[in-house]
PDB file of C-alpha atoms in Angstrom:
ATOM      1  CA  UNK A   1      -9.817   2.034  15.723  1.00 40.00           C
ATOM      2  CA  UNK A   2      -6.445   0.271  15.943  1.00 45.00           C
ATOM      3  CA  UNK A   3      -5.651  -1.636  19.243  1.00 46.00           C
ATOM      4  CA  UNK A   4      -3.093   1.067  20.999  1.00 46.00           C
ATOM      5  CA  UNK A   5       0.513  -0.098  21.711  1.00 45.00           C
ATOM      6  CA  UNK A   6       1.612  -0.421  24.932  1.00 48.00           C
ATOM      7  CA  UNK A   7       0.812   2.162  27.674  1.00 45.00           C
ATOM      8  CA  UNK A   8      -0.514   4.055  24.783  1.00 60.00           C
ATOM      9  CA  UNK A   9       3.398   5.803  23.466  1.00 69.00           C
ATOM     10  CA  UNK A  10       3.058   5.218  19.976  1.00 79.00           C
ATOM     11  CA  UNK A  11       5.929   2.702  20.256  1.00 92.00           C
ATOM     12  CA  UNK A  12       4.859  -0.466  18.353  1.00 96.00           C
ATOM     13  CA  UNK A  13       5.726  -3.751  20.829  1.00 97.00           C
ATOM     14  CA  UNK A  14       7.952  -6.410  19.542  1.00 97.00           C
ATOM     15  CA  UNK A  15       7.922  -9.979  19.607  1.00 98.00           C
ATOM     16  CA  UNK A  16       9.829 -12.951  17.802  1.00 96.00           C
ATOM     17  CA  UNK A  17       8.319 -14.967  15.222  1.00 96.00           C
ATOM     18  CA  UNK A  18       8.432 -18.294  17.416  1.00 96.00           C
ATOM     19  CA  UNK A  19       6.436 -16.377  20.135  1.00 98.00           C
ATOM     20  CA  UNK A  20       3.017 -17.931  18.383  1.00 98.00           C
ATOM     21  CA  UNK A  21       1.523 -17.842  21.842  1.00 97.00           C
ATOM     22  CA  UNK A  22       2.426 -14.455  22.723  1.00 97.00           C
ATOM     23  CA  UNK A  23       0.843 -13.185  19.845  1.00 98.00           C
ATOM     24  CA  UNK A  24      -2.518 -15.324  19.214  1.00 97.00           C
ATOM     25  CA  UNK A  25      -3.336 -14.185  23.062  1.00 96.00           C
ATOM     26  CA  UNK A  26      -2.732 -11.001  21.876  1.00 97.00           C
ATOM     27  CA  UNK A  27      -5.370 -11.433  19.630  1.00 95.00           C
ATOM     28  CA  UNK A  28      -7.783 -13.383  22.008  1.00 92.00           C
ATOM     29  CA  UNK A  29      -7.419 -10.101  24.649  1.00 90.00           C
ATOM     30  CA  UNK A  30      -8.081  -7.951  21.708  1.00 91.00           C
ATOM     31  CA  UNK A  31     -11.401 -10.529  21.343  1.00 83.00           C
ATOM     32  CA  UNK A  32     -12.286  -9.492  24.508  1.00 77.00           C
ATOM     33  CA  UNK A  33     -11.607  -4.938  24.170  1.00 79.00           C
ATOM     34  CA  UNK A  34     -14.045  -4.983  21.438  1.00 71.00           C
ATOM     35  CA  UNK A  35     -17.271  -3.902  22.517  1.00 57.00           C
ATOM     36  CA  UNK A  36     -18.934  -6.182  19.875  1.00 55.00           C
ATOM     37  CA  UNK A  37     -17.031  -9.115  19.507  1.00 55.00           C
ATOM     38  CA  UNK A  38     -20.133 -10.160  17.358  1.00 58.00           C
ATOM     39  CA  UNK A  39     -18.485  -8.758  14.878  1.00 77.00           C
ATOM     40  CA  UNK A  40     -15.574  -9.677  12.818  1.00 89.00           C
ATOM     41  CA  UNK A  41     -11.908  -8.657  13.927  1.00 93.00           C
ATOM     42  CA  UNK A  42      -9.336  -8.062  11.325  1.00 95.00           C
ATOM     43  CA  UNK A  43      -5.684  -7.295  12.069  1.00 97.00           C
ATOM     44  CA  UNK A  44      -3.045  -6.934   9.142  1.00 98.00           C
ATOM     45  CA  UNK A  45       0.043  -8.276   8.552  1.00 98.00           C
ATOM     46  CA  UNK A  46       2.012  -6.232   6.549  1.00 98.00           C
ATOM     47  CA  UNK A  47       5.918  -6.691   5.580  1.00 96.00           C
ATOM     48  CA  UNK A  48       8.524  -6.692   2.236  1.00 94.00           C
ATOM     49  CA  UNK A  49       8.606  -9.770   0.155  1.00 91.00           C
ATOM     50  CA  UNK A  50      10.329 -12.214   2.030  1.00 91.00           C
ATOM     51  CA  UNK A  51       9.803 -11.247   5.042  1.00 93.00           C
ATOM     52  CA  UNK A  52       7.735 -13.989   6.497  1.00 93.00           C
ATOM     53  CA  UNK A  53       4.269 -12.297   6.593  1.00 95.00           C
ATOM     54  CA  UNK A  54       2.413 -15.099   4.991  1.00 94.00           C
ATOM     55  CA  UNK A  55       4.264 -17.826   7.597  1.00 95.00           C
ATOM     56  CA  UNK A  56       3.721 -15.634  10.648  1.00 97.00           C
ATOM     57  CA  UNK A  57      -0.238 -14.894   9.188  1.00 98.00           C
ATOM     58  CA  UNK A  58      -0.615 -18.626   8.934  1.00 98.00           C
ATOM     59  CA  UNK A  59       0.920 -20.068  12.132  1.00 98.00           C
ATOM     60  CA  UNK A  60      -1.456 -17.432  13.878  1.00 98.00           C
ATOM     61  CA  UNK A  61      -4.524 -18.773  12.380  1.00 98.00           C
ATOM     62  CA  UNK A  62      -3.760 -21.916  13.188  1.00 98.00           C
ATOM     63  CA  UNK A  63      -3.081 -21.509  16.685  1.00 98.00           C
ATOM     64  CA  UNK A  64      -6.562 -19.110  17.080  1.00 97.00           C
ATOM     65  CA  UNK A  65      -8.217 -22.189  15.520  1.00 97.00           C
ATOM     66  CA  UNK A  66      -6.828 -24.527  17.904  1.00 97.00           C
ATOM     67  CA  UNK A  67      -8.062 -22.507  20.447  1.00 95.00           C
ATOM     68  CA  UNK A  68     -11.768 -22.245  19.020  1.00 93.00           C
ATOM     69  CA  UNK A  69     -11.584 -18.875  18.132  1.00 94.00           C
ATOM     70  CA  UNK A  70     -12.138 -19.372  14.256  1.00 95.00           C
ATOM     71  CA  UNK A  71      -9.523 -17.372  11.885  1.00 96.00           C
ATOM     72  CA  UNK A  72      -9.443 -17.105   8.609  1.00 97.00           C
ATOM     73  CA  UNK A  73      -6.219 -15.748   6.591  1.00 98.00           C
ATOM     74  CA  UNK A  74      -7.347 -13.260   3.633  1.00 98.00           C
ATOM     75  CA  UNK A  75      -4.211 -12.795   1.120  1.00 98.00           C
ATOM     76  CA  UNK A  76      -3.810  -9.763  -0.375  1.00 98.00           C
ATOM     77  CA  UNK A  77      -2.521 -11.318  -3.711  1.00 96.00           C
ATOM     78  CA  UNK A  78      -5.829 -12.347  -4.721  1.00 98.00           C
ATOM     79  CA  UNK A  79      -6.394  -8.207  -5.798  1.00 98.00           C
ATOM     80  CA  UNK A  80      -3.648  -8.284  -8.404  1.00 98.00           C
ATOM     81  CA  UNK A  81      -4.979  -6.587 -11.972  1.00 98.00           C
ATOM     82  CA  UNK A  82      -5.317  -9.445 -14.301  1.00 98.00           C
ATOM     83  CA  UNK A  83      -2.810  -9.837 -17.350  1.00 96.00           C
ATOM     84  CA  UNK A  84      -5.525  -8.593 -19.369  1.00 97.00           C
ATOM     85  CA  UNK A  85      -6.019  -5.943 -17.325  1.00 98.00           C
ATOM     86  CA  UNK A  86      -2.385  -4.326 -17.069  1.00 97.00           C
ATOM     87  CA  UNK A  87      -2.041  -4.852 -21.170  1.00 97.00           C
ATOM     88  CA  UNK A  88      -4.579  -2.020 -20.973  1.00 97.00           C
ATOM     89  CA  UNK A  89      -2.687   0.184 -18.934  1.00 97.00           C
ATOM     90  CA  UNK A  90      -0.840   3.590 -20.276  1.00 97.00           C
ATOM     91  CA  UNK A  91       2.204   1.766 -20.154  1.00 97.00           C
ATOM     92  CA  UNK A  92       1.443  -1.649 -20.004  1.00 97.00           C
ATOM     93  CA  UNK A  93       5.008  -3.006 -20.807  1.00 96.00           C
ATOM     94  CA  UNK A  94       6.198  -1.017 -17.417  1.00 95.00           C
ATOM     95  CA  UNK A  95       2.782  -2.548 -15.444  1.00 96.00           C
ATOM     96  CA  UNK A  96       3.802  -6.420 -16.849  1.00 93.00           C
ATOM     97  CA  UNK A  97       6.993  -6.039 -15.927  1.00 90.00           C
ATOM     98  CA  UNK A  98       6.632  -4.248 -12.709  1.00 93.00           C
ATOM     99  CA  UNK A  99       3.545  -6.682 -11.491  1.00 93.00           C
ATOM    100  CA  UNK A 100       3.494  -6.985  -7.635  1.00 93.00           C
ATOM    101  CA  UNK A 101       4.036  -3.354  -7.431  1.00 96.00           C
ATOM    102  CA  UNK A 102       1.426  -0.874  -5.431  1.00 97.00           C
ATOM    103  CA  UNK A 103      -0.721   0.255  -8.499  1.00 97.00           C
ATOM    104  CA  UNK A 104      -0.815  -3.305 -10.282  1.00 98.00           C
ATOM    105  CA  UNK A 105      -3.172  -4.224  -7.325  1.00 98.00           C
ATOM    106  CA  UNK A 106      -7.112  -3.163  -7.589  1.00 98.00           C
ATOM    107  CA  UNK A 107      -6.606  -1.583  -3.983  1.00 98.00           C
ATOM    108  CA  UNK A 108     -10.133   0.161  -4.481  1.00 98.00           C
ATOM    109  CA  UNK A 109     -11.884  -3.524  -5.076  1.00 98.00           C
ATOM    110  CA  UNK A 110      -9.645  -4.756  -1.918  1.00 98.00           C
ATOM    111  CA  UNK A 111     -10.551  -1.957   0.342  1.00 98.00           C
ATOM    112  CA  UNK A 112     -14.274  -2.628  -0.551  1.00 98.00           C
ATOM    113  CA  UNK A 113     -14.438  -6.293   0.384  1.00 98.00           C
ATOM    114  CA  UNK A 114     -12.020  -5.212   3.940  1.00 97.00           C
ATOM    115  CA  UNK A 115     -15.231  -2.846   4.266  1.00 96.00           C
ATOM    116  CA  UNK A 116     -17.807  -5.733   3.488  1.00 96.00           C
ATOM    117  CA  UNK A 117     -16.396  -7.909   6.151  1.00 95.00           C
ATOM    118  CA  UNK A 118     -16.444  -5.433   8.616  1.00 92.00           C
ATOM    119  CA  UNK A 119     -19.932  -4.317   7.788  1.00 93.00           C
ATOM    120  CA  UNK A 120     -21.900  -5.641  10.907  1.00 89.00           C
ATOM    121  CA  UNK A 121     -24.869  -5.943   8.755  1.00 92.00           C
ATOM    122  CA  UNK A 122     -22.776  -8.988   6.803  1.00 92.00           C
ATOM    123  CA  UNK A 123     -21.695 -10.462  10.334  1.00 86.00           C
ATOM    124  CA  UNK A 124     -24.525 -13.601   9.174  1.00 89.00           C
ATOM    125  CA  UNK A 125     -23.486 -14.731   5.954  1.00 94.00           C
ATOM    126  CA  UNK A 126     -20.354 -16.159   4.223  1.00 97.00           C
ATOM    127  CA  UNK A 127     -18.292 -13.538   2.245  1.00 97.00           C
ATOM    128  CA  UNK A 128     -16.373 -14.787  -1.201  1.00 98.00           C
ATOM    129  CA  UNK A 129     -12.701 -13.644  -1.783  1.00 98.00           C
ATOM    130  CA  UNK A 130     -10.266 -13.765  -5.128  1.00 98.00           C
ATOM    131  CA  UNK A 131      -7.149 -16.107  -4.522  1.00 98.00           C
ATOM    132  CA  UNK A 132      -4.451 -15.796  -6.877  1.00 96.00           C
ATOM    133  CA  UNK A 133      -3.022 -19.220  -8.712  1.00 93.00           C
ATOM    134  CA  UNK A 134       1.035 -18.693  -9.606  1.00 84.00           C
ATOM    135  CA  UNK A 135       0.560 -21.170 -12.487  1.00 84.00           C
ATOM    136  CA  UNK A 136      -2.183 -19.819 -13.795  1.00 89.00           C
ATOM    137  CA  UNK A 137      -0.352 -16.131 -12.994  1.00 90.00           C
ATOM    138  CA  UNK A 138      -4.055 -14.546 -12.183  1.00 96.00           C
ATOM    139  CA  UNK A 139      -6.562 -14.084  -9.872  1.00 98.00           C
ATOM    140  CA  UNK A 140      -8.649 -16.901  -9.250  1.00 98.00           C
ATOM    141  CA  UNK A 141     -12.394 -15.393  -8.055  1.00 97.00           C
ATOM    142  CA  UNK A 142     -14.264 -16.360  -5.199  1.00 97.00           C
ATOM    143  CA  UNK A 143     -11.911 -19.292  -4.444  1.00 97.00           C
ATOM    144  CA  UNK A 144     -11.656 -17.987  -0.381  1.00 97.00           C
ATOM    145  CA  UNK A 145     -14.725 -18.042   1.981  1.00 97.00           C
ATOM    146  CA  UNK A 146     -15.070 -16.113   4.691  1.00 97.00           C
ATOM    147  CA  UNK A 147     -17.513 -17.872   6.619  1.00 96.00           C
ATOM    148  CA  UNK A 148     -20.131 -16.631   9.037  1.00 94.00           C
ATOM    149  CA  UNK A 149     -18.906 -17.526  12.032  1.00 93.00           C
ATOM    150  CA  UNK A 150     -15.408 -16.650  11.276  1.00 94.00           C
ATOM    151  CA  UNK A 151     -14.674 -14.062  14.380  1.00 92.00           C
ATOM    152  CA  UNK A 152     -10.483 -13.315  13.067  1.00 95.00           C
ATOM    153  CA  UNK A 153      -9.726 -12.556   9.618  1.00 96.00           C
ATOM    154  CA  UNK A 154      -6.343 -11.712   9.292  1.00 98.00           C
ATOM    155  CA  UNK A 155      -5.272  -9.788   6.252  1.00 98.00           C
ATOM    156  CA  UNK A 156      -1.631 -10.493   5.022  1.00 98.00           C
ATOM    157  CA  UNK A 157       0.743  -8.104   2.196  1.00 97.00           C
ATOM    158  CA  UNK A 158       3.039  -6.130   1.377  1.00 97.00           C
ATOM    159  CA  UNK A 159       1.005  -2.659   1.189  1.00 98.00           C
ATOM    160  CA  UNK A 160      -1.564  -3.289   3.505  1.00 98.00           C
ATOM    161  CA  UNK A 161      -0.039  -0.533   6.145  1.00 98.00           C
ATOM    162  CA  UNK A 162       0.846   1.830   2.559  1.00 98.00           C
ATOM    163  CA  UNK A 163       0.233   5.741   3.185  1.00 98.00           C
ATOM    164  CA  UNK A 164      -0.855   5.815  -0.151  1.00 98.00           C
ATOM    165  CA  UNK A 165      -4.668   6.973  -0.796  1.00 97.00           C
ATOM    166  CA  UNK A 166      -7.184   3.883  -0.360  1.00 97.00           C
ATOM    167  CA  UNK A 167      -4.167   1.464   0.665  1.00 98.00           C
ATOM    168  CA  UNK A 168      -4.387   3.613   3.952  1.00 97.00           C
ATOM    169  CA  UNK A 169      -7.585   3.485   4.711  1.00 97.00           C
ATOM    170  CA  UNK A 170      -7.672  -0.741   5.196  1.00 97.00           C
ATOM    171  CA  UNK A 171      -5.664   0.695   8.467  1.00 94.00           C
ATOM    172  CA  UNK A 172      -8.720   2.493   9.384  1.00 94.00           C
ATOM    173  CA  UNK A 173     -10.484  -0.535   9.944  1.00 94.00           C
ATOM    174  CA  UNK A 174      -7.897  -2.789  11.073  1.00 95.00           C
ATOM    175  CA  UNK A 175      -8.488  -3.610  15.088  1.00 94.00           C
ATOM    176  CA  UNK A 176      -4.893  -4.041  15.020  1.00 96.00           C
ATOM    177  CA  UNK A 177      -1.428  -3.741  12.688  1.00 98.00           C
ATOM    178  CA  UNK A 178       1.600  -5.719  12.858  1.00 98.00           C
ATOM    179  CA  UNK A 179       5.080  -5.564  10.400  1.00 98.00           C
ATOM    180  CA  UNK A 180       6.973  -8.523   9.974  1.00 97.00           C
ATOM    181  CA  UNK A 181      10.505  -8.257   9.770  1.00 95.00           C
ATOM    182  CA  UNK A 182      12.717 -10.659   8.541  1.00 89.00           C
ATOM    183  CA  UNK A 183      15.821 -11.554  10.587  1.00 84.00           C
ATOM    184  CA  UNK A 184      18.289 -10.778   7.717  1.00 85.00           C
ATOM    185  CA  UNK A 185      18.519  -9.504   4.006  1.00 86.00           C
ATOM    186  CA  UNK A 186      20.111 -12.262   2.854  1.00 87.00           C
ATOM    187  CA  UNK A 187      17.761 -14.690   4.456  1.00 87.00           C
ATOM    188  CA  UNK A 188      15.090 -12.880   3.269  1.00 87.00           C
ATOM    189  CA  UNK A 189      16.074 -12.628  -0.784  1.00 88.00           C
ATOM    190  CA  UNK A 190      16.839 -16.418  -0.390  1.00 89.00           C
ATOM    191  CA  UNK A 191      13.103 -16.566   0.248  1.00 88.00           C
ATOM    192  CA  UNK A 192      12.268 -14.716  -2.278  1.00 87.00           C
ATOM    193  CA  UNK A 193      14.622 -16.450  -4.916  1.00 91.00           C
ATOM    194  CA  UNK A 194      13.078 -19.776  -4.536  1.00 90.00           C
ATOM    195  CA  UNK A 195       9.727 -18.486  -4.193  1.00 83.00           C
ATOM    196  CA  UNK A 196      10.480 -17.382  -7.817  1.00 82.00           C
ATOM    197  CA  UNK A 197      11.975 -20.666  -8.803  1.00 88.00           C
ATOM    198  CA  UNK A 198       9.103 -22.712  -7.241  1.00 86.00           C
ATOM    199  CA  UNK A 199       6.007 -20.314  -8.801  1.00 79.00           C
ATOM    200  CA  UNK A 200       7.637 -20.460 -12.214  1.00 82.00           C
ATOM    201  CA  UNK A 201       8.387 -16.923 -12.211  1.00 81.00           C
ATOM    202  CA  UNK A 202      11.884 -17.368 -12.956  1.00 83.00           C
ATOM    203  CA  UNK A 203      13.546 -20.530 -14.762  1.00 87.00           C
ATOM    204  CA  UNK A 204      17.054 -20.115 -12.905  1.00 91.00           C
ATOM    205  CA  UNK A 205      18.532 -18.685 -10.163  1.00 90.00           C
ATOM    206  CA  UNK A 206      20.168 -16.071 -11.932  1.00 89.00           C
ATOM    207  CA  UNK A 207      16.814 -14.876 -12.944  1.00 87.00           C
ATOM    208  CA  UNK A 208      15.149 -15.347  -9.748  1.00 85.00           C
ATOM    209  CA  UNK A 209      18.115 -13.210  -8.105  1.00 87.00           C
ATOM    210  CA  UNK A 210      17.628 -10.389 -10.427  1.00 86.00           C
ATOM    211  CA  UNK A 211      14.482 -10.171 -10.260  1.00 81.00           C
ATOM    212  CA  UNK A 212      14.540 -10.298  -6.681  1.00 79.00           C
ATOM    213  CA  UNK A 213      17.426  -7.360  -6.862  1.00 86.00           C
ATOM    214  CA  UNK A 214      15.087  -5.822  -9.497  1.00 86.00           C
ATOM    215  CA  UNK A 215      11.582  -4.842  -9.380  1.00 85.00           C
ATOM    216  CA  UNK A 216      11.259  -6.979  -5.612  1.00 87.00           C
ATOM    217  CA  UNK A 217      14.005  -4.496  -4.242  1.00 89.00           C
ATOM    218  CA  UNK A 218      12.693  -1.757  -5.444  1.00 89.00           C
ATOM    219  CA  UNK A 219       9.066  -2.596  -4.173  1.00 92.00           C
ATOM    220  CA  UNK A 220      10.504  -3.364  -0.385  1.00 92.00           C
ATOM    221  CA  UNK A 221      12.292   0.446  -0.437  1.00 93.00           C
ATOM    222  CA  UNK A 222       9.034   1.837  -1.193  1.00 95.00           C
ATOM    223  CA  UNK A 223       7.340  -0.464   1.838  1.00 96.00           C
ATOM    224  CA  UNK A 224       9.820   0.837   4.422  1.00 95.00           C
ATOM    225  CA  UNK A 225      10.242   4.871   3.208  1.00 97.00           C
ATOM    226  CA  UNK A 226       6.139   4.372   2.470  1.00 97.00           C
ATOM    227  CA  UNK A 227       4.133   2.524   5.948  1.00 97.00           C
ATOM    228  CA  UNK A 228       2.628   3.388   8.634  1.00 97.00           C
ATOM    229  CA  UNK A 229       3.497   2.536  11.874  1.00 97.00           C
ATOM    230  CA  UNK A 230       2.467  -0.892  13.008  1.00 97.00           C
ATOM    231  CA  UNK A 231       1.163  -1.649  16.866  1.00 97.00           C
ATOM    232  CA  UNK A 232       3.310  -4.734  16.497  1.00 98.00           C
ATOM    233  CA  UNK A 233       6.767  -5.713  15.536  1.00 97.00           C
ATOM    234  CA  UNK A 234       7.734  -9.456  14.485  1.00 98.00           C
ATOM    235  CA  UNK A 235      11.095 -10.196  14.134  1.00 95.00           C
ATOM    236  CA  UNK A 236      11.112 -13.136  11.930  1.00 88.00           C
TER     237      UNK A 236
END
C-alpha cells in the first residue's frame, strides 16, 4: 500500500525539484517502513510531457546509488505498441498519429512486469525490461536489467498514476507516488519542442510546436482531468 502523506490528510507533500536530498531520504525512510525491505520498493513518477519526470526520476537514482541503496529507473516508454502493431489497430491512421497516447501503450504487458518485480518469489534473480530507441521509433526488448540486488526501482511516465482500468492498478503496488510539475507551460513545451527536434520526431520547429500543441496537449489534459492523487508533489 502507498506510503501515506503527511499526518495521514490525503494532502500530497510538496517539494522542489533541487531538493534531491529531501526526497532520496524520503525514499531511504520509506526503506526502513517496509516490513520486508528484502523486497523490492517501487515508487512512480508520474507527470505531462515536459514536465521533468524523467530528470527528477534520474537525479533520484543517482543520489540512492551514491548512498548504497541500489536504484534502478524503469521507463515507461519501453511498453509502447510497435509500428507494426498500431497498423493493426481499428483505426490505425488515428493510433500512428496519436502514438504516445494512453491506449498506444501495452499497459496490460507493463502492469505484468510492475507485478513480476514485486513478486517476492523473483526478489533473487535479474528481471529483463523493453527500452524504447527514438531512432529506431520502437521498443527495443530486454535492453533494461533489473538486477537482483536492486532494492529501488523507480517507475517514470506519463500514465503511470491514470484512473483508467489496468493503468490504475501499477498504483496498487507502488510503495509510494509522486507528480512532477513543471514550473511553467512555456518552459515545459520548450522541452518538449526540442525533445522532438533532437529524437527526429519533427524536422523543424514549426513541426515540433504543433505537434507539441497537437496530440502532446491533448495527452497532458487527459493526465491532469485523468490521475490520481500523488503522495508527493515536485515542482520542477
Amino acid at each position: 500500500m502507498s506510503y501515506q502523506a503527511q499526518e495521514d490528510t490525503g494532502v500530497p507533500i510538496q517539494f522542489n525539484s533541487d531538493q534531491i536530498s529531501e526526497l532520496s531520504e524520503r525514499i531511504q525512510d520509506l526503506s526502513t517502513r517496509k516490513a520486508n525491505f528484502a523486497d523490492r520498493l517501487i515508487v512512480l513518477i508520474a507527470g505531462v510531457p515536459g514536465s521533468g519526470k524523467s530528470t527528477v526520476a534520474y537525479n533520484v537514482c543517482k543520489a540512492l546509488n551514491s548512498q548504497q541503496l541500489k536504484t534502478e529507473v524503469l521507463p515507461q516508454d519501453g511498453f509502447h505498441y510497435y509500428r507494426e502493431e498500431l497498423g493493426k489497430f481499428d483505426n490505425p491512421e488515428e493510433a500512428i498519429e496519436r502514438r504516445g497516447a494512453p491506449f498506444t501503450f501495452n499497459s496490460r504487458a507493463f502492469l505484468n512486469l510492475i507485478s513480476k518485480l514485486n513478486d517476492p518469489t523473483n526478489k533473487n534473480i535479474d528481471i529483463l525490461a523493453p527500452s524504447f530507441d527514438h531512432k529506431l521509433k520502437d521498443p527495443v526488448e530486454e535492453d533494461i536489467q533489473i538486477s537482483a540486488d536492486t532494492k529501488v526501482i523507480i517507475i517514470e511516465g506519463n500514465y503511470v498514476l491514470l484512473k483508467d482500468p489496468i493503468w490504475s492498478e501499477i498504483s496498487h503496488i507502488a510503495d509510494d507516488t509522486w507528480y512532477v510539475e513543471a514550473s511553467s507551460e512555456e518552459v515545459r513545451l520548450d522541452r518538449i519542442i526540442k525533445r522532438h527536434l533532437a529524437a527526429g520526431i519533427a524536422s523543424t520547429v514549426e513541426d515540433a510546436r504543433a505537434r507539441a500543441m497537437g496530440s502532446d496537449q491533448l495527452n497532458a489534459s487527459y493526465i491532469v482531468e485523468n490521475s490520481q492523487t500523488p503522495n508527493v508533489i515536485v515542482k520542477n
